Amino acid sequence: MNRSSSSTPATSAADYLLCTNCRKVLRKEKRIRVSQPSTRGPSAFIPEKEVVQANTVDERTNLLVEEYSTSGRLDNITQVMSLHAQYLESFLRSQFYMLRMDGPLPLPYRHYIAIMAAARHQCSYLINMHVDEFLKTGGIAEWLNGLEYVPQRLKNLNEINKLLAHRPWLITKDHIQKLVKTGENNWSLPELVHAVVLLAHYHALASFVFGSGINPERDPDTSNGFRLISVNNFCVCDLANDNNIENASLSSNFGIVDSLSELEALMERMKRLQEEREDEEASQEEMTTRFEKEKKESLFVVSRAFDDDIVSTSDVSRYIEDPGFGYKDFARRGEEHLPTFRAQDYTWENHGFSLVNRLYSDIGHLLDEKFRMVYNLTYNTMATHEDVDTTMLRRALFNYVHCMFGIRYDDYDYGEVNQLLERSLKVYIKTVTCYPERTTKRMYDSYWRQFKHSEKVHVNLLLMEARMQAELLYALRAITRHLT
Amino acid sequence: MEKMARVTTALGGNTLTGRTMYCHLDAPANAISVCRDAAQVVVAGRNIFKIYAIEEEQFVEKLNLRVGRKPSLNFSCADVVWHQMDENLLATAATNGVVVTWNLGKPSRNKQDQLFTEHKRTVNKVCFHPTEAYMLLSGSQDGYMKCFDLRKKDSVSTFSGQSESVRDVQFSIRDYFTFAATFENGNVQLWDIRRPDRYERMFTAHNGPVFCCDWHPEDRGWLATGGRDKMVKVWDMNTNRAKEIYCVQSIASVARVKWRPECKHHLATCSMMVDHNIYVWDVRRPYIPSAMFEEHRDVTTGIVWRHLHDPYFLLSGSKDSTLYQHIFKDASQPIERANPEGLCYGLFGDLAFAAKESLVTADSNRKPYPGDRRHPIFFKRKLDPTEQFESVSSSALSVFETEPDSSSMGWFVDTARQYALAGRSLAELCDHNAKVAKELSRNQVAQTWTMLRIIYCSPGTMPSANLNHSIGKGSASLPLMNSFNLKDMASGMGSEARLDWSKGENRSENILLDSSTTLITNDENEETEGSDVPADYLLGDVEGDEDELYLMDHENAHTEEPEYVLPQEAFPLRHEIVDNPSGPDHLQDKADSPHVSGNEAETVSLTPVESFSLISISHTLYESRLPPDFFSALVRDMLRFYAEQGDVQMAVSVLIVLGERIRKEIDEQTQEHWYTSYIDLLQRFRLWNISNQVIKLSTCRAITCLNQASTTLHVNCSNCKRPMSNKGWICDRCRQCASTCAVCHHVVKGLFVWCQGCSHGGHLQHILKWLESSTHCPAGCGHLCEYT
């Protein structure tokens, strides 16, 4: 373990502000059980050596060197993602393009939009990062005081930010119309598309940050007043959720036998599914039911550890309005009664790409490459096994995320999701994609115990991209409808 | 609907008649297909699957194939095709990956015939063999194509594209065994139906998915493809390598492409997104569609020519839930609205003009333009008898050459090359540039430079640091420049120019002269004072004379007309007397005593002929009171004038040389406009270095960032010839250091210089050193390398 024994609880507790949730937990447990954000390294979930270890691959080193030389730093996200160097490259390229290259929006706007997006998930990590960037690119410091201080135009983006982050299926062409046709504060379509891409990117990235337990940056050089404040405001529970040596070691000891058989079972199921395909003939009704079932079931896959009260620190909430607005299960939409989004009727490849690329040139290619990369990325391994075709698993993950956003693939049998994704994984997926801020290390540890950390990061990448694509699809469909 | 024409065509006994008409469908259509007899059309979509009879005046719903209370996903069609041999046979591709065949001959209400559930993903396309009754081909998102024999329950053969999704499959019309498949990654593959193991041929047709393809109905080798990259390409497959013979650039991604029957070069397209129109292109005229149907309100998803041999009827289905029959006569022809003339300036002032032939010939016959030296050259397009828009397609191109003497742009190039824009003091720059202009006998420009120097290099404004030095050098070249004739200058300026300069002032001429004189004389003062010599020193020297000569002062400078007589000849400056002390110590001395600059002061007193001395001295005073800002409006107008005259070079050069002194006077946009024009000109003359220098020196943000765009240099590995993606010096593929220095055998990471003869090379320094002592290649290949 890469952790020194925890210092006396009293001092460490005083060092960090506590969020309401932790206070509650503390009160409940009647004893102070706060550990330091004890993991060094980029992630609170993944031991540092895991990330560093793989560093021998020279391709990856090259990439990191390049990133360091272009951006002047290696943030923790990059380090964790570098477990998948191929992907990292296209990720960095698209992020670089949307933040720094020619585009319809001025540079400070882009960072502010990133801040707004990250704030929806209370992701202090991303907020801090972009507060710095915002100021560096000449943003007006006053804006950082909160939404009341920004121009009306940016404020108008709030509604779509909110919907996109939590219930993208509610976005209609009216929302687009409202942004595009409001006289002096209107957004041009290219600007809007740029903003939407940024929003979707940062919502999804927030999922990744929480899902992988990314640690805050510690470089003292880059910290300015803002950073210090916010780091101090950052509750320990965000940094390292439930980081308990005893607990972890215990569970891993117990788990080994358990998880080995778990893994075997999963592989067995995959194999069976592959063979079954040919002879099994599910009726169409059956398929529909399966989708509905999966959708409904996702209702109950909720982390119950949290009540519905809002965890939100003041430095974050000033960037958002209506903080209570959160993910509401698509299946439970009740009065809204929205039709399921048929993936085949508005696909990224056919429609989304064309629209994005038309209005914000070249980003389409970069996103296309990224989606393709993440979808096809495989090392043909599963934990200790090699030469495994993981296509099914990847597709199940991708489609399950889309399922929670109400996107249905006609050509997918949602029964597979049920067979391939165990309950703890579903809990994790749901939390990471819908309420990333609630992710805990326990959730991260509880699924796929036999798998390598890099494989779990791979899962996170899939979740992140699937989420981004889902948001983009809804937003772009609304824009298309506005256009026609 | 009054414009709707009624068309009747005879087709070997069959007669097609009809008009432009449409009907509402209940749901968006995904695809349509016609029956062989051209009397029925099938429309398929997610929530619709119907057959309509095409009647004279309307579409009539004939059959709804979507039966059952809760229709299954098998009815949700991505594509539909009607067999061209069998009127009862239909096939659909369902979004859930099922291929369904339908037999209309079935007595029951449900016409579903066979179900093939072999594809794992959505099936994008189905296609019947053109002549074989039982052969059906499908292409799916899962990357496989399957060939079905309708007499069997399962597929006969499976073709794996070894890549991403299949977007379209089409049987060749002439080659019995061949079919083409297009892929999401931009590739097109040709397969032999008998050989499922490997494709016959593959080539990359588009950047991004290829959504559709269509074989030419007559010419067996031609394949048209349309892709997300907004292009329609026509490939000639007769040769060994597929050759792109035509390319049409559309404005949106191309969803469908269909050759027009009986018209060899025509094809119809519709797009996937944003654009709702259907275009009919003549592939030989790729810039403008020859016909356009604009009826749909949402994207068109399916187009099909009503009859195999009839070019005038087009059917289309759309997401807006309508089915249309378009008649060619009702098509809008963008060509009619287009401007058929084109005009372009050549680099050397030549003018090319293209227009309808009729227009040009008529014109030139009428008026030979006696005084004009024009040599029209006509290129006449060969007329194609099958061409439909003959009147338009014959066009003529005339080229007008400018007069030989004025056409020379040599002055531009020379000026660009020789102008100094930075790196020296303002005075020197102005002098230098004036000299350059003078040598090219552009007197007016030379004058302007000299005047600028005088305006801006008055004692107060000169930067002190490098002055001594610059003066020392500058004075040597000064006399030349000053030896101009004022009269010449005045006449040299167009009258227009003068007006422009002194806008708002009454005595334009006089004031112009006035200012010029003062400027000129000041030139000498400049030299005298040299630098940061305090102004009062000069004042003290000349105070006595000032009042007598100049009764005016700062305020009434505009109106007061000076009384002195202007000299008509050049200033004979005797520069050989000039004896400049060397820079550094001179500077030091000067700080202490005003006397030190006596050297230069003497120059003045010695130099001018008697009659001038007064002016020059007195002028010192005048000038010292007049800040350069006073002239900035004038200079601004001057720049505008040059720019308007077409000499943007002058405008930009002055802008750069004066820098901050004038920048605020001219708005950013104008500056940017000047810069871009000048840079464009420079680049057209291939003066890359100069254009880069201009970009670098410009103060416009929009311009300076030009230098930061596309700074990537792509390198290929010298071993495996593949592009090197990561680093410039190590190849990812063959894991070798690609560029080692032939001298030191180390990797070259910076500047790499190599011989174009033997392609050996290395560190710039090493190679230079090597070639000092040897003439042979350091690699030992025996080549006699040269470094120039």
PDB file of N, CA, C and O in Angstrom, chain A residues 58-59 62 66 277 281 284-285 342 344-346 349-351 353-355 358 365 368 372 375 395 408 410-411 480 484, chain B residues 46 70 72-74 76 95-96 117 120-122 164 167 184 207 211 228 251-253 272-274 276 298 726-727 735:
ATOM      1  N   ASP A  58       6.796   2.755 -24.740  1.00  0.00           N
ATOM      2  CA  ASP A  58       7.393   4.022 -25.143  1.00  0.00           C
ATOM      3  C   ASP A  58       6.439   4.886 -25.939  1.00  0.00           C
ATOM      4  O   ASP A  58       6.501   6.098 -25.914  1.00  0.00           O
ATOM      5  N   GLU A  59       5.528   4.252 -26.592  1.00  0.00           N
ATOM      6  CA  GLU A  59       4.541   5.021 -27.350  1.00  0.00           C
ATOM      7  C   GLU A  59       3.803   5.969 -26.417  1.00  0.00           C
ATOM      8  O   GLU A  59       3.575   7.128 -26.713  1.00  0.00           O
ATOM      9  N   ASN A  62       5.932   8.804 -25.170  1.00  0.00           N
ATOM     10  CA  ASN A  62       6.011   9.825 -26.206  1.00  0.00           C
ATOM     11  C   ASN A  62       4.804  10.743 -26.165  1.00  0.00           C
ATOM     12  O   ASN A  62       4.912  11.953 -26.236  1.00  0.00           O
ATOM     13  N   GLU A  66       4.602  14.654 -25.334  1.00  0.00           N
ATOM     14  CA  GLU A  66       4.035  15.607 -26.269  1.00  0.00           C
ATOM     15  C   GLU A  66       2.978  16.467 -25.597  1.00  0.00           C
ATOM     16  O   GLU A  66       2.951  17.680 -25.747  1.00  0.00           O
ATOM     17  N   ARG A 277     -26.891 -17.220 -30.160  1.00  0.00           N
ATOM     18  CA  ARG A 277     -27.413 -16.229 -31.091  1.00  0.00           C
ATOM     19  C   ARG A 277     -28.166 -16.839 -32.265  1.00  0.00           C
ATOM     20  O   ARG A 277     -29.243 -16.418 -32.617  1.00  0.00           O
ATOM     21  N   GLU A 281     -34.453 -17.383 -30.979  1.00  0.00           N
ATOM     22  CA  GLU A 281     -35.302 -16.487 -31.767  1.00  0.00           C
ATOM     23  C   GLU A 281     -36.280 -15.779 -30.853  1.00  0.00           C
ATOM     24  O   GLU A 281     -37.379 -16.255 -30.615  1.00  0.00           O
ATOM     25  N   GLN A 284     -40.374 -10.221 -31.438  1.00  0.00           N
ATOM     26  CA  GLN A 284     -40.187  -8.772 -31.364  1.00  0.00           C
ATOM     27  C   GLN A 284     -40.761  -8.215 -30.069  1.00  0.00           C
ATOM     28  O   GLN A 284     -40.181  -7.339 -29.454  1.00  0.00           O
ATOM     29  N   GLU A 285     -41.889  -8.745 -29.701  1.00  0.00           N
ATOM     30  CA  GLU A 285     -42.509  -8.274 -28.465  1.00  0.00           C
ATOM     31  C   GLU A 285     -41.559  -8.515 -27.309  1.00  0.00           C
ATOM     32  O   GLU A 285     -41.340  -7.666 -26.450  1.00  0.00           O
ATOM     33  N   ARG A 342     -35.171   6.399 -31.184  1.00  0.00           N
ATOM     34  CA  ARG A 342     -34.723   5.249 -31.971  1.00  0.00           C
ATOM     35  C   ARG A 342     -33.364   5.562 -32.558  1.00  0.00           C
ATOM     36  O   ARG A 342     -33.237   6.463 -33.391  1.00  0.00           O
ATOM     37  N   GLN A 344     -31.631   4.272 -34.725  1.00  0.00           N
ATOM     38  CA  GLN A 344     -31.446   4.187 -36.177  1.00  0.00           C
ATOM     39  C   GLN A 344     -31.984   5.414 -36.912  1.00  0.00           C
ATOM     40  O   GLN A 344     -31.614   5.655 -38.037  1.00  0.00           O
ATOM     41  N   ASP A 345     -32.849   6.150 -36.238  1.00  0.00           N
ATOM     42  CA  ASP A 345     -33.431   7.293 -36.935  1.00  0.00           C
ATOM     43  C   ASP A 345     -32.564   8.533 -36.863  1.00  0.00           C
ATOM     44  O   ASP A 345     -32.743   9.481 -37.623  1.00  0.00           O
ATOM     45  N   TYR A 346     -31.684   8.542 -35.909  1.00  0.00           N
ATOM     46  CA  TYR A 346     -30.787   9.691 -35.842  1.00  0.00           C
ATOM     47  C   TYR A 346     -29.458   9.182 -35.308  1.00  0.00           C
ATOM     48  O   TYR A 346     -29.226   9.158 -34.103  1.00  0.00           O
ATOM     49  N   GLU A 349     -23.259   8.641 -36.934  1.00  0.00           N
ATOM     50  CA  GLU A 349     -22.510   8.520 -38.188  1.00  0.00           C
ATOM     51  C   GLU A 349     -23.211   9.239 -39.342  1.00  0.00           C
ATOM     52  O   GLU A 349     -22.578   9.910 -40.133  1.00  0.00           O
ATOM     53  N   ASN A 350     -24.526   9.062 -39.413  1.00  0.00           N
ATOM     54  CA  ASN A 350     -25.225   9.632 -40.562  1.00  0.00           C
ATOM     55  C   ASN A 350     -25.600  11.088 -40.338  1.00  0.00           C
ATOM     56  O   ASN A 350     -25.410  11.910 -41.218  1.00  0.00           O
ATOM     57  N   HIS A 351     -26.174  11.349 -39.204  1.00  0.00           N
ATOM     58  CA  HIS A 351     -26.782  12.658 -39.028  1.00  0.00           C
ATOM     59  C   HIS A 351     -25.967  13.574 -38.128  1.00  0.00           C
ATOM     60  O   HIS A 351     -25.653  14.691 -38.512  1.00  0.00           O
ATOM     61  N   PHE A 353     -22.899  13.614 -37.161  1.00  0.00           N
ATOM     62  CA  PHE A 353     -21.630  14.047 -37.736  1.00  0.00           C
ATOM     63  C   PHE A 353     -21.817  15.163 -38.748  1.00  0.00           C
ATOM     64  O   PHE A 353     -21.151  16.183 -38.700  1.00  0.00           O
ATOM     65  N   SER A 354     -22.735  14.939 -39.670  1.00  0.00           N
ATOM     66  CA  SER A 354     -22.901  15.915 -40.746  1.00  0.00           C
ATOM     67  C   SER A 354     -23.268  17.283 -40.199  1.00  0.00           C
ATOM     68  O   SER A 354     -22.752  18.300 -40.663  1.00  0.00           O
ATOM     69  N   LEU A 355     -24.129  17.260 -39.199  1.00  0.00           N
ATOM     70  CA  LEU A 355     -24.574  18.552 -38.669  1.00  0.00           C
ATOM     71  C   LEU A 355     -23.443  19.253 -37.925  1.00  0.00           C
ATOM     72  O   LEU A 355     -23.169  20.433 -38.147  1.00  0.00           O
ATOM     73  N   ARG A 358     -20.809  20.500 -40.249  1.00  0.00           N
ATOM     74  CA  ARG A 358     -21.240  21.620 -41.076  1.00  0.00           C
ATOM     75  C   ARG A 358     -21.124  22.928 -40.301  1.00  0.00           C
ATOM     76  O   ARG A 358     -20.709  23.945 -40.841  1.00  0.00           O
ATOM     77  N   HIS A 365     -14.917  15.214 -37.345  1.00  0.00           N
ATOM     78  CA  HIS A 365     -13.925  14.171 -37.607  1.00  0.00           C
ATOM     79  C   HIS A 365     -13.251  13.728 -36.310  1.00  0.00           C
ATOM     80  O   HIS A 365     -13.027  12.547 -36.086  1.00  0.00           O
ATOM     81  N   ASP A 368     -15.717  11.819 -34.222  1.00  0.00           N
ATOM     82  CA  ASP A 368     -15.948  10.559 -34.911  1.00  0.00           C
ATOM     83  C   ASP A 368     -14.825   9.581 -34.599  1.00  0.00           C
ATOM     84  O   ASP A 368     -15.051   8.431 -34.239  1.00  0.00           O
ATOM     85  N   ARG A 372     -15.212   6.158 -32.401  1.00  0.00           N
ATOM     86  CA  ARG A 372     -14.835   4.925 -33.056  1.00  0.00           C
ATOM     87  C   ARG A 372     -13.738   4.232 -32.264  1.00  0.00           C
ATOM     88  O   ARG A 372     -13.745   3.031 -32.068  1.00  0.00           O
ATOM     89  N   TYR A 375     -15.029   2.703 -29.050  1.00  0.00           N
ATOM     90  CA  TYR A 375     -15.917   1.572 -29.302  1.00  0.00           C
ATOM     91  C   TYR A 375     -15.123   0.346 -29.735  1.00  0.00           C
ATOM     92  O   TYR A 375     -15.469  -0.779 -29.429  1.00  0.00           O
ATOM     93  N   ARG A 395     -20.225  -3.548 -26.195  1.00  0.00           N
ATOM     94  CA  ARG A 395     -21.490  -3.091 -26.753  1.00  0.00           C
ATOM     95  C   ARG A 395     -22.558  -3.017 -25.668  1.00  0.00           C
ATOM     96  O   ARG A 395     -23.371  -2.096 -25.633  1.00  0.00           O
ATOM     97  N   ARG A 408     -32.780   3.668 -27.917  1.00  0.00           N
ATOM     98  CA  ARG A 408     -32.931   2.238 -28.140  1.00  0.00           C
ATOM     99  C   ARG A 408     -32.396   1.814 -29.497  1.00  0.00           C
ATOM    100  O   ARG A 408     -32.659   2.472 -30.504  1.00  0.00           O
ATOM    101  N   ASP A 410     -32.662  -0.887 -32.339  1.00  0.00           N
ATOM    102  CA  ASP A 410     -33.556  -1.946 -32.800  1.00  0.00           C
ATOM    103  C   ASP A 410     -32.835  -3.281 -32.899  1.00  0.00           C
ATOM    104  O   ASP A 410     -33.424  -4.331 -32.737  1.00  0.00           O
ATOM    105  N   ASP A 411     -31.559  -3.171 -33.245  1.00  0.00           N
ATOM    106  CA  ASP A 411     -30.859  -4.418 -33.537  1.00  0.00           C
ATOM    107  C   ASP A 411     -30.118  -4.942 -32.320  1.00  0.00           C
ATOM    108  O   ASP A 411     -29.192  -5.713 -32.451  1.00  0.00           O
ATOM    109  N   THR A 480     -31.366  19.918 -35.462  1.00  0.00           N
ATOM    110  CA  THR A 480     -31.840  19.539 -36.794  1.00  0.00           C
ATOM    111  C   THR A 480     -33.308  19.880 -36.964  1.00  0.00           C
ATOM    112  O   THR A 480     -33.729  20.400 -37.999  1.00  0.00           O
ATOM    113  N   THR A 484     -35.229  22.336 -39.755  1.00  0.00           N
ATOM    114  CA  THR A 484     -36.156  21.908 -40.787  1.00  0.00           C
ATOM    115  C   THR A 484     -37.561  22.438 -40.541  1.00  0.00           C
ATOM    116  O   THR A 484     -37.925  22.703 -39.433  1.00  0.00           O
TER     117      THR A 484
ATOM    118  N   ARG B  46     -40.034   3.418 -40.820  1.00  0.00           N
ATOM    119  CA  ARG B  46     -40.152   2.777 -39.521  1.00  0.00           C
ATOM    120  C   ARG B  46     -41.602   2.407 -39.225  1.00  0.00           C
ATOM    121  O   ARG B  46     -41.890   1.350 -38.680  1.00  0.00           O
ATOM    122  N   LYS B  70     -50.110  -5.146 -33.350  1.00  0.00           N
ATOM    123  CA  LYS B  70     -48.892  -4.511 -32.837  1.00  0.00           C
ATOM    124  C   LYS B  70     -47.725  -4.970 -33.707  1.00  0.00           C
ATOM    125  O   LYS B  70     -47.067  -5.964 -33.409  1.00  0.00           O
ATOM    126  N   SER B  72     -44.455  -5.859 -35.499  1.00  0.00           N
ATOM    127  CA  SER B  72     -43.142  -6.093 -34.900  1.00  0.00           C
ATOM    128  C   SER B  72     -42.092  -5.237 -35.584  1.00  0.00           C
ATOM    129  O   SER B  72     -42.352  -4.550 -36.565  1.00  0.00           O
ATOM    130  N   LEU B  73     -40.919  -5.336 -35.053  1.00  0.00           N
ATOM    131  CA  LEU B  73     -39.809  -4.569 -35.605  1.00  0.00           C
ATOM    132  C   LEU B  73     -39.439  -5.028 -37.015  1.00  0.00           C
ATOM    133  O   LEU B  73     -38.731  -4.331 -37.729  1.00  0.00           O
ATOM    134  N   ASN B  74     -39.901  -6.190 -37.402  1.00  0.00           N
ATOM    135  CA  ASN B  74     -39.605  -6.660 -38.752  1.00  0.00           C
ATOM    136  C   ASN B  74     -40.203  -5.746 -39.807  1.00  0.00           C
ATOM    137  O   ASN B  74     -39.802  -5.742 -40.954  1.00  0.00           O
ATOM    138  N   SER B  76     -40.217  -2.525 -39.424  1.00  0.00           N
ATOM    139  CA  SER B  76     -39.504  -1.259 -39.385  1.00  0.00           C
ATOM    140  C   SER B  76     -38.363  -1.303 -40.396  1.00  0.00           C
ATOM    141  O   SER B  76     -37.321  -1.886 -40.159  1.00  0.00           O
ATOM    142  N   THR B  95     -34.648  -2.659 -39.380  1.00  0.00           N
ATOM    143  CA  THR B  95     -33.654  -2.019 -38.530  1.00  0.00           C
ATOM    144  C   THR B  95     -33.105  -2.967 -37.467  1.00  0.00           C
ATOM    145  O   THR B  95     -32.056  -2.722 -36.901  1.00  0.00           O
ATOM    146  N   ASN B  96     -33.829  -4.036 -37.194  1.00  0.00           N
ATOM    147  CA  ASN B  96     -33.331  -4.965 -36.177  1.00  0.00           C
ATOM    148  C   ASN B  96     -32.445  -6.060 -36.771  1.00  0.00           C
ATOM    149  O   ASN B  96     -32.095  -7.005 -36.091  1.00  0.00           O
ATOM    150  N   THR B 117     -32.787 -14.088 -40.361  1.00  0.00           N
ATOM    151  CA  THR B 117     -32.308 -13.361 -39.174  1.00  0.00           C
ATOM    152  C   THR B 117     -30.833 -13.643 -38.940  1.00  0.00           C
ATOM    153  O   THR B 117     -30.424 -14.008 -37.860  1.00  0.00           O
ATOM    154  N   LYS B 120     -26.433  -9.581 -37.368  1.00  0.00           N
ATOM    155  CA  LYS B 120     -26.499  -9.226 -35.956  1.00  0.00           C
ATOM    156  C   LYS B 120     -26.905  -7.776 -35.758  1.00  0.00           C
ATOM    157  O   LYS B 120     -27.331  -7.391 -34.688  1.00  0.00           O
ATOM    158  N   ARG B 121     -26.680  -6.970 -36.758  1.00  0.00           N
ATOM    159  CA  ARG B 121     -26.976  -5.550 -36.602  1.00  0.00           C
ATOM    160  C   ARG B 121     -27.945  -5.115 -37.706  1.00  0.00           C
ATOM    161  O   ARG B 121     -28.298  -5.894 -38.582  1.00  0.00           O
ATOM    162  N   THR B 122     -28.325  -3.859 -37.637  1.00  0.00           N
ATOM    163  CA  THR B 122     -29.223  -3.297 -38.630  1.00  0.00           C
ATOM    164  C   THR B 122     -28.742  -3.621 -40.045  1.00  0.00           C
ATOM    165  O   THR B 122     -27.560  -3.527 -40.337  1.00  0.00           O
ATOM    166  N   GLU B 164     -15.653  -1.915 -41.078  1.00  0.00           N
ATOM    167  CA  GLU B 164     -16.866  -1.484 -40.408  1.00  0.00           C
ATOM    168  C   GLU B 164     -18.105  -1.700 -41.290  1.00  0.00           C
ATOM    169  O   GLU B 164     -18.043  -2.345 -42.321  1.00  0.00           O
ATOM    170  N   ARG B 167     -22.616   0.014 -46.020  1.00  0.00           N
ATOM    171  CA  ARG B 167     -23.674   1.001 -46.209  1.00  0.00           C
ATOM    172  C   ARG B 167     -24.528   0.734 -47.440  1.00  0.00           C
ATOM    173  O   ARG B 167     -25.686   1.091 -47.492  1.00  0.00           O
ATOM    174  N   GLU B 184     -18.468   2.086 -44.262  1.00  0.00           N
ATOM    175  CA  GLU B 184     -18.465   3.252 -43.405  1.00  0.00           C
ATOM    176  C   GLU B 184     -17.103   3.937 -43.367  1.00  0.00           C
ATOM    177  O   GLU B 184     -17.004   5.117 -43.105  1.00  0.00           O
ATOM    178  N   ASN B 207     -13.735  10.199 -48.031  1.00  0.00           N
ATOM    179  CA  ASN B 207     -13.272  10.454 -46.686  1.00  0.00           C
ATOM    180  C   ASN B 207     -14.493  10.360 -45.778  1.00  0.00           C
ATOM    181  O   ASN B 207     -15.368  11.194 -45.821  1.00  0.00           O
ATOM    182  N   PHE B 211     -22.123   6.421 -48.428  1.00  0.00           N
ATOM    183  CA  PHE B 211     -23.515   6.067 -48.133  1.00  0.00           C
ATOM    184  C   PHE B 211     -24.170   5.287 -49.267  1.00  0.00           C
ATOM    185  O   PHE B 211     -25.114   4.554 -49.048  1.00  0.00           O
ATOM    186  N   ARG B 228     -20.352  10.884 -47.147  1.00  0.00           N
ATOM    187  CA  ARG B 228     -20.609  11.889 -46.136  1.00  0.00           C
ATOM    188  C   ARG B 228     -19.754  13.134 -46.381  1.00  0.00           C
ATOM    189  O   ARG B 228     -20.045  14.202 -45.867  1.00  0.00           O
ATOM    190  N   ILE B 251     -23.592  20.128 -51.512  1.00  0.00           N
ATOM    191  CA  ILE B 251     -23.465  20.967 -50.324  1.00  0.00           C
ATOM    192  C   ILE B 251     -23.782  20.214 -49.047  1.00  0.00           C
ATOM    193  O   ILE B 251     -23.670  20.761 -47.970  1.00  0.00           O
ATOM    194  N   ALA B 252     -24.182  18.976 -49.161  1.00  0.00           N
ATOM    195  CA  ALA B 252     -24.447  18.203 -47.948  1.00  0.00           C
ATOM    196  C   ALA B 252     -24.095  16.752 -48.222  1.00  0.00           C
ATOM    197  O   ALA B 252     -23.894  16.356 -49.365  1.00  0.00           O
ATOM    198  N   SER B 253     -24.021  15.958 -47.149  1.00  0.00           N
ATOM    199  CA  SER B 253     -23.660  14.559 -47.331  1.00  0.00           C
ATOM    200  C   SER B 253     -24.666  13.880 -48.262  1.00  0.00           C
ATOM    201  O   SER B 253     -25.854  14.144 -48.192  1.00  0.00           O
ATOM    202  N   MET B 272     -28.429  13.517 -46.969  1.00  0.00           N
ATOM    203  CA  MET B 272     -28.780  12.882 -45.701  1.00  0.00           C
ATOM    204  C   MET B 272     -29.276  13.901 -44.690  1.00  0.00           C
ATOM    205  O   MET B 272     -30.107  13.615 -43.850  1.00  0.00           O
ATOM    206  N   MET B 273     -28.737  15.080 -44.759  1.00  0.00           N
ATOM    207  CA  MET B 273     -29.007  16.068 -43.714  1.00  0.00           C
ATOM    208  C   MET B 273     -29.196  17.443 -44.308  1.00  0.00           C
ATOM    209  O   MET B 273     -28.649  17.761 -45.353  1.00  0.00           O
ATOM    210  N   VAL B 274     -29.938  18.275 -43.592  1.00  0.00           N
ATOM    211  CA  VAL B 274     -29.991  19.711 -43.814  1.00  0.00           C
ATOM    212  C   VAL B 274     -30.609  20.128 -45.146  1.00  0.00           C
ATOM    213  O   VAL B 274     -31.507  20.939 -45.197  1.00  0.00           O
ATOM    214  N   HIS B 276     -32.842  19.625 -48.384  1.00  0.00           N
ATOM    215  CA  HIS B 276     -33.994  18.784 -48.695  1.00  0.00           C
ATOM    216  C   HIS B 276     -34.219  18.573 -50.186  1.00  0.00           C
ATOM    217  O   HIS B 276     -35.132  17.862 -50.587  1.00  0.00           O
ATOM    218  N   ASP B 298     -38.602  18.222 -45.718  1.00  0.00           N
ATOM    219  CA  ASP B 298     -37.630  17.584 -44.828  1.00  0.00           C
ATOM    220  C   ASP B 298     -36.721  16.740 -45.717  1.00  0.00           C
ATOM    221  O   ASP B 298     -36.954  16.653 -46.919  1.00  0.00           O
ATOM    222  N   ASN B 726       4.441  10.104 -34.482  1.00  0.00           N
ATOM    223  CA  ASN B 726       4.769  10.637 -33.160  1.00  0.00           C
ATOM    224  C   ASN B 726       5.923  11.615 -33.170  1.00  0.00           C
ATOM    225  O   ASN B 726       5.769  12.778 -32.864  1.00  0.00           O
ATOM    226  N   LYS B 727       7.053  11.131 -33.523  1.00  0.00           N
ATOM    227  CA  LYS B 727       8.244  11.949 -33.486  1.00  0.00           C
ATOM    228  C   LYS B 727       8.828  12.000 -34.882  1.00  0.00           C
ATOM    229  O   LYS B 727       8.621  11.105 -35.686  1.00  0.00           O
ATOM    230  N   ARG B 735      10.534   0.872 -35.967  1.00  0.00           N
ATOM    231  CA  ARG B 735      11.324   1.051 -34.752  1.00  0.00           C
ATOM    232  C   ARG B 735      12.781   1.373 -35.063  1.00  0.00           C
ATOM    233  O   ARG B 735      13.694   0.806 -34.514  1.00  0.00           O
TER     234      ARG B 735
END
